[in-house]
Short mmCIF file of C-alpha atoms and ligand atoms in Angstrom, two decimals:
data_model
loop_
_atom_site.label_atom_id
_atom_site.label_comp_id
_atom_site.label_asym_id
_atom_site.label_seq_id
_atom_site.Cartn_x
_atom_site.Cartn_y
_atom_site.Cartn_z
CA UNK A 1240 45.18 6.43 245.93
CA UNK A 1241 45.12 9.68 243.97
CA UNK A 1242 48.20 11.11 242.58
CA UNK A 1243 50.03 12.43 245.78
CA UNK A 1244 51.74 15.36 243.59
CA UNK A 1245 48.33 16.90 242.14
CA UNK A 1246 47.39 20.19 243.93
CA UNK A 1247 44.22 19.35 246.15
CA UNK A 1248 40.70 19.41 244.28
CA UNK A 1249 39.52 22.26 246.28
CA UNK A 1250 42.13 23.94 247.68
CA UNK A 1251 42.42 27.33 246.13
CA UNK A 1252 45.36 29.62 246.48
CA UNK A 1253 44.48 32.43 249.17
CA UNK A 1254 41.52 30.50 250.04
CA UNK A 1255 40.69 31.48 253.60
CA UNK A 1256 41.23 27.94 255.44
CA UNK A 1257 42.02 28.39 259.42
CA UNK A 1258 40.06 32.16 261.23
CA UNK A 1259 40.93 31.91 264.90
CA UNK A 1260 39.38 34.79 267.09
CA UNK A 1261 40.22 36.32 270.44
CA UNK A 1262 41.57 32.30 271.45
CA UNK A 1263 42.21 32.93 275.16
CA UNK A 1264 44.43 29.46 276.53
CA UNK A 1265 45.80 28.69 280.32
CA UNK A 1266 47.20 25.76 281.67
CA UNK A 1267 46.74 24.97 285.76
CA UNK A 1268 49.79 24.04 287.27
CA UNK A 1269 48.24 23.24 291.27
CA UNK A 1270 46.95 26.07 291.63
CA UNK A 1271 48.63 28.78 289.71
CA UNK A 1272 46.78 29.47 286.16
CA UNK A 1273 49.09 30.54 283.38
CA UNK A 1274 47.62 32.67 281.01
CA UNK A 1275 49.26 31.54 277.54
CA UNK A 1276 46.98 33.06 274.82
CA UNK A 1277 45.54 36.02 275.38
CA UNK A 1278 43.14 37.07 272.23
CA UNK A 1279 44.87 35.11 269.52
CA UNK A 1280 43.71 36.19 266.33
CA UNK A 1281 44.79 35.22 262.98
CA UNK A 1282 43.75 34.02 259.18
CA UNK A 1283 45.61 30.96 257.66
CA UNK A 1284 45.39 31.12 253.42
CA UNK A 1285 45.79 28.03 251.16
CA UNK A 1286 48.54 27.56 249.40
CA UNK A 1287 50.86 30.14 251.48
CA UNK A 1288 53.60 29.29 254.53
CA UNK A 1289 52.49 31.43 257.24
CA UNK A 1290 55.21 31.88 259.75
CA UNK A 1291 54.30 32.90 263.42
CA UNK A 1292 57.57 33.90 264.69
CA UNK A 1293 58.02 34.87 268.49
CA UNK A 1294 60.70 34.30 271.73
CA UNK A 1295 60.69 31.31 273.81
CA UNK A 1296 57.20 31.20 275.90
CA UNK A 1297 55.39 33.10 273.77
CA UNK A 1298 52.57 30.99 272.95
CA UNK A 1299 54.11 29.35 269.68
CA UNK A 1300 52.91 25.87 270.46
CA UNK A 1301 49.88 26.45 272.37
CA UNK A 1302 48.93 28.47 269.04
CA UNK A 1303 49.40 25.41 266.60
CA UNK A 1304 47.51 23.15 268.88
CA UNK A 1305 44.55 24.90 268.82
CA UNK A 1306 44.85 25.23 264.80
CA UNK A 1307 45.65 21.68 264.46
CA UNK A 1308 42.71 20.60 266.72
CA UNK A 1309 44.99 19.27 269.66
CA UNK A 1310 43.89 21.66 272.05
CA UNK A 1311 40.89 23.36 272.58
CA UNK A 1312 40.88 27.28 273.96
CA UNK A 1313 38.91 28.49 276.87
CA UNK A 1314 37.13 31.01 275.12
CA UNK A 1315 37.16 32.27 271.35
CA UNK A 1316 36.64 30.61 268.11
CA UNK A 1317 38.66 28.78 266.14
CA UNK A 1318 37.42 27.31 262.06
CA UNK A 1319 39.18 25.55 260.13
CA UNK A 1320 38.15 23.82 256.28
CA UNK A 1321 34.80 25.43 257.31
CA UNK A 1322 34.22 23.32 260.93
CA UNK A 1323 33.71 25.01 264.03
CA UNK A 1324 36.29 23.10 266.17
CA UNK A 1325 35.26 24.31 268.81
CA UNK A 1326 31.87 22.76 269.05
CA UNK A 1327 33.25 19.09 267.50
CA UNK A 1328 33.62 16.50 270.56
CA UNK A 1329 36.58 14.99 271.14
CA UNK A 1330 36.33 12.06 268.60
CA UNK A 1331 35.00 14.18 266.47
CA UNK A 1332 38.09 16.66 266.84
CA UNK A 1333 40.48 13.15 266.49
CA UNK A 1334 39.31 12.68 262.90
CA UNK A 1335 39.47 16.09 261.50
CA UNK A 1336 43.34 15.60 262.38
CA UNK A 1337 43.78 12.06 261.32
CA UNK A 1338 41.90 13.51 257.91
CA UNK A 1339 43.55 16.98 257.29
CA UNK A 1340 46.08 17.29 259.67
CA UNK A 1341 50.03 17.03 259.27
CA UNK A 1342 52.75 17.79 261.99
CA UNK A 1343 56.45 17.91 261.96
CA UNK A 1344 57.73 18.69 265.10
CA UNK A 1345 62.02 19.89 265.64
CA UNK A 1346 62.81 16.46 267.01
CA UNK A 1347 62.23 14.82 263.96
CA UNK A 1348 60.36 12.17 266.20
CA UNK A 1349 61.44 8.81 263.22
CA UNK A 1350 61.80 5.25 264.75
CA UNK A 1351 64.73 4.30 265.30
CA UNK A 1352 64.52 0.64 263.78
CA UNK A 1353 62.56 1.98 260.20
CA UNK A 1354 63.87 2.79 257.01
CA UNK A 1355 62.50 6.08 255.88
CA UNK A 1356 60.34 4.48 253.13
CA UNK A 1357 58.89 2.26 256.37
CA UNK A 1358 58.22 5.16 258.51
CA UNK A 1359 55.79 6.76 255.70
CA UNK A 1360 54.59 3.65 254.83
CA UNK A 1361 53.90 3.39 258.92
CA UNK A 1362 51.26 6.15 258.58
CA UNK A 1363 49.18 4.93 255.83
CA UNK A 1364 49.13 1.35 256.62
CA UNK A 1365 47.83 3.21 260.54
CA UNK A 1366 44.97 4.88 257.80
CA UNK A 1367 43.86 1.41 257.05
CA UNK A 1368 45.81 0.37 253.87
CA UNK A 1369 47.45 -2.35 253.15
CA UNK A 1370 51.37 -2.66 253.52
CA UNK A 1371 51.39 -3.83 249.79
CA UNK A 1372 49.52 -1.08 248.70
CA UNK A 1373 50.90 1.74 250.21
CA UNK A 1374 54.76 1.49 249.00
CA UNK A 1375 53.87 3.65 245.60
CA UNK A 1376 52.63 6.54 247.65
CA UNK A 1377 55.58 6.53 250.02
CA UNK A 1378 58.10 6.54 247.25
CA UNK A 1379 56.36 9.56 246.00
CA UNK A 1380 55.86 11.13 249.21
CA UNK A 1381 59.78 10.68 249.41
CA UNK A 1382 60.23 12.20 245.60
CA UNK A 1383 58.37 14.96 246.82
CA UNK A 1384 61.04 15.87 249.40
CA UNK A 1385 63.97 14.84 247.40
CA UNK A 1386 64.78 11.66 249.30
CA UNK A 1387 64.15 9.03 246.90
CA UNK A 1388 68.13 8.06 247.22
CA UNK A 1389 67.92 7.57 250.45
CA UNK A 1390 64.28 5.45 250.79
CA UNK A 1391 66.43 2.47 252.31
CA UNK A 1392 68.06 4.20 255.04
CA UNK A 1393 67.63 4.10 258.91
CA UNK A 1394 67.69 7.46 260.60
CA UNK A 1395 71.28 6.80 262.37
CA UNK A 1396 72.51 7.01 258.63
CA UNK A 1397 70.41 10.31 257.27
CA UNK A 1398 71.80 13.88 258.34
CA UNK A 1399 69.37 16.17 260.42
CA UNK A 1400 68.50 18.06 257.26
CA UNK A 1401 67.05 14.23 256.01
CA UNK A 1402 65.77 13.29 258.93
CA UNK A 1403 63.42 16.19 258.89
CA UNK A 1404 62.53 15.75 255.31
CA UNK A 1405 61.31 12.08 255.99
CA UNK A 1406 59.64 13.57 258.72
CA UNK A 1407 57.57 16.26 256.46
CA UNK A 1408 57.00 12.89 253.68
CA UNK A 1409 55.34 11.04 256.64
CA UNK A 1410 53.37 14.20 257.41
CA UNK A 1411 52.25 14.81 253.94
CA UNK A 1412 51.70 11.41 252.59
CA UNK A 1413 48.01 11.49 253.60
CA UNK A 1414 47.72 14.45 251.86
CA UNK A 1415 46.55 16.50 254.69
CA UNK A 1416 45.20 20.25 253.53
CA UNK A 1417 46.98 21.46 256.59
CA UNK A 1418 50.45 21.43 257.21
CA UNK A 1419 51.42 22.33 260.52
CA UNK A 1420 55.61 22.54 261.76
CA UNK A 1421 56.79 23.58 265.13
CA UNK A 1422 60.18 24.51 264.99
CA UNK A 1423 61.03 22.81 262.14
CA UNK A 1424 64.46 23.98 261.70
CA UNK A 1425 65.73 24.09 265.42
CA UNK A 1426 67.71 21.24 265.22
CA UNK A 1427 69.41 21.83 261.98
CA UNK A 1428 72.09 24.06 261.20
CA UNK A 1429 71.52 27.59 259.27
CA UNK A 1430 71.91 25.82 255.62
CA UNK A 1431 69.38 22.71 256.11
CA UNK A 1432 67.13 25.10 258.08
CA UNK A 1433 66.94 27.53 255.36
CA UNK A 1434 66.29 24.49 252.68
CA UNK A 1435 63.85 23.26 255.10
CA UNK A 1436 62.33 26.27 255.41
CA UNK A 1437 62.18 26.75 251.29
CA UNK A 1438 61.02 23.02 251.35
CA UNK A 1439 57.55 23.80 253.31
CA UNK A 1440 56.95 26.70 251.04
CA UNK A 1441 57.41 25.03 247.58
CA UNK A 1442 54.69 22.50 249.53
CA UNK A 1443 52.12 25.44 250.21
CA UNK A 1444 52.62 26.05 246.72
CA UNK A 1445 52.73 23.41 244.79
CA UNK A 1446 49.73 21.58 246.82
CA UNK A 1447 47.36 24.41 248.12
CA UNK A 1448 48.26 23.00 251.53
CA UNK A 1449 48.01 25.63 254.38
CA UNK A 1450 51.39 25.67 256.13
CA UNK A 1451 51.76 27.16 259.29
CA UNK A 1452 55.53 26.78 260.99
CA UNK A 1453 56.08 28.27 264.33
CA UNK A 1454 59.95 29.44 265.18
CA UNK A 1455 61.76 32.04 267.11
CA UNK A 1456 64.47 31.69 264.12
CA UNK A 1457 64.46 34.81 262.09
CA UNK A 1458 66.76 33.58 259.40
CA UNK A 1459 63.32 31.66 258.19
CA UNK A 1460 61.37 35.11 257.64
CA UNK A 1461 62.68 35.55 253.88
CA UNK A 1462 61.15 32.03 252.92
CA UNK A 1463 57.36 33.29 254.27
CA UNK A 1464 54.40 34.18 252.25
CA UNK A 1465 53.02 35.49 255.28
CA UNK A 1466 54.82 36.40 258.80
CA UNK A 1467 53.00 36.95 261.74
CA UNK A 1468 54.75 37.91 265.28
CA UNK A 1469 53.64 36.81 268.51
CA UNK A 1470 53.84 37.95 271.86
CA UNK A 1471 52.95 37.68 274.88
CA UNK A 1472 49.91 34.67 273.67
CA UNK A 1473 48.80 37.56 271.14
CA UNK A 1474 49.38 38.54 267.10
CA UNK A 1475 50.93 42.04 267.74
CA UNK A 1476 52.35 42.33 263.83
CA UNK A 1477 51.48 41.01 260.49
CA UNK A 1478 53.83 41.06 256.95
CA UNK A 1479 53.06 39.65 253.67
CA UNK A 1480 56.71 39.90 253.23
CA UNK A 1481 60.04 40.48 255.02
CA UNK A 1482 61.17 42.79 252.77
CA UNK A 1483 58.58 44.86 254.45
CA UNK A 1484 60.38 45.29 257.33
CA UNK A 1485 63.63 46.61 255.75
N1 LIG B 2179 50.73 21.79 279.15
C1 LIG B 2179 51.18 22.86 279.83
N2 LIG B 2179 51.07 22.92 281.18
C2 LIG B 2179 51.50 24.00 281.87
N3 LIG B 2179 52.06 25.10 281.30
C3 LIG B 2179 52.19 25.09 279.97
C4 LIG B 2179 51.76 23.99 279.17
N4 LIG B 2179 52.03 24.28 277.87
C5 LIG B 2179 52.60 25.50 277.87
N5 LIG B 2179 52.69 26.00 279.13
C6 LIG B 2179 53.25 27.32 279.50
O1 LIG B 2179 52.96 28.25 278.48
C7 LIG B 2179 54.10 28.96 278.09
C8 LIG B 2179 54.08 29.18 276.60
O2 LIG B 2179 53.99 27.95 275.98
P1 LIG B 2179 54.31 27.58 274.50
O3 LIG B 2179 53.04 27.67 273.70
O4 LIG B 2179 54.96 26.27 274.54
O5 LIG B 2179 55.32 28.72 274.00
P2 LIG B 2179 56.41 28.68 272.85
O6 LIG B 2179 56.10 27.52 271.98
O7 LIG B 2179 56.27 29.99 272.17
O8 LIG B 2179 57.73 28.57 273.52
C9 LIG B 2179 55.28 28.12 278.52
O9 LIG B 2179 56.34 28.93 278.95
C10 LIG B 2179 54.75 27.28 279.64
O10 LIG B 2179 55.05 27.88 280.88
MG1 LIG B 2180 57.21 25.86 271.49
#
């Protein structure tokens, strides 16, 4: 495999790389119908973290779905890396994630029984490779989160601030253009979820990735290239910076 630190062949910095329009979302519960997004409308840019900060219920999660290609909306458009995902089937939808896709979710979701190296090494063995061959790229995937102390570990030893950066090494060791994190930092304390935070930025950066985290912590704004706020299943603000808003 490639290099895992070079910056992605084509990814260029500001490059327009997710345009969701007017995404309207509702989940059936019986027979009420919850209306979650209501015209969602947003542009993701290579090589920034985009934050999309909003309360509890606001459509955070239903939001990254839909950019990540794990939901579809009812109406509206949503492209990403030039694809219409609206109009890809199901399948089709499966291995734009598997290709370009990355999530890191708050719970951290590691096996219990895996050393960190062996839960990165999980995900490209899962992409076909084989177990010899893949070691290299999780040691750098580790290196590229600053964990290449702890490789041998087991999540019962690693601190919450770890166990999210082998978390965000599984995620990127595919080298997926998009990097998407929902609530990242909600389990750690204000420290690790700042360095967290900093962590997924310095990724943008450094790869051309498009990062996307979704929180209702606004601690995280200062580490954004780009905040948007959400409510009510709708983009009501956007800030290229948080000094913006002082
Ligand atoms: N799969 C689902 N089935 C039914 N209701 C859902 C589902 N997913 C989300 N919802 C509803 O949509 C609301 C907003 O969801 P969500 O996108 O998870 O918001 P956030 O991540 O901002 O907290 C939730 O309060 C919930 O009631
Ligand atoms: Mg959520």
């Amino acid at each position: 495999m490639a290099d895992l630190l070079a910056v992605h062949e084509s990814a260029i910095s500001g490059e327009l790389t997710i345009r969701v329009r007017e995404a309207v979302r509702s989940f059936r519960t019986g027979a009420t119908l919850t209306p979650v997004l209501r015209g969602f409308t947003a542009d993701f840019r290579a090589g920034e973290l985009t934050l999309v900060v909003g309360p509890s219920g606001s459509g955070k999660t239903t939001a990254l779905g839909l950019l990540g290609g794990l939901l579809r909306p009812d109406s509206g458009s949503v492209h990403a890396l030039g694809q219409d995902l609206t109009s890809l089937s199901p399948r089709e939808l499966e291995g734009f994630r598997l290709r370009h896709c990355g999530f890191v979710f708050q719970s951290f979701n590691l096996f219990s029984a895996l050393t960190a190296r062996e839960q990165v090494m999980l995900v490209l063995q899962y992409l076909g490779h084989p177990p010899e061959a893949v070691r290299p790229d999780a040691d750098a995937a580790l290196a590229e989160v600053g964990l290449s102390a702890r490789a041998d570990l087991r999540p019962q030893a690693l601190s919450g601030g770890e166990k999210q950066r082998v978390a965000i090494a599984r995620a990127l060791c595919k080298r997926p253009r998009i990097l998407l994190a929902d609530e990242p930092t909600s389990a750690l304390d204000r420290e690790n979820g700042e360095n967290i935070a900093g962590l997924l930025r310095e990724i943008a950066h450094r790869r051309g990735a498009t990062v996307v985290a979704v929180t209702h912590d606004p601690r995280l704004l200062r580490h954004a290239d780009r905040i948007l706020e959400i409510e009510d299943g709708r983009i009501v603000r956007e800030r290229t910076s948080a000094l913006e808003s002082l």
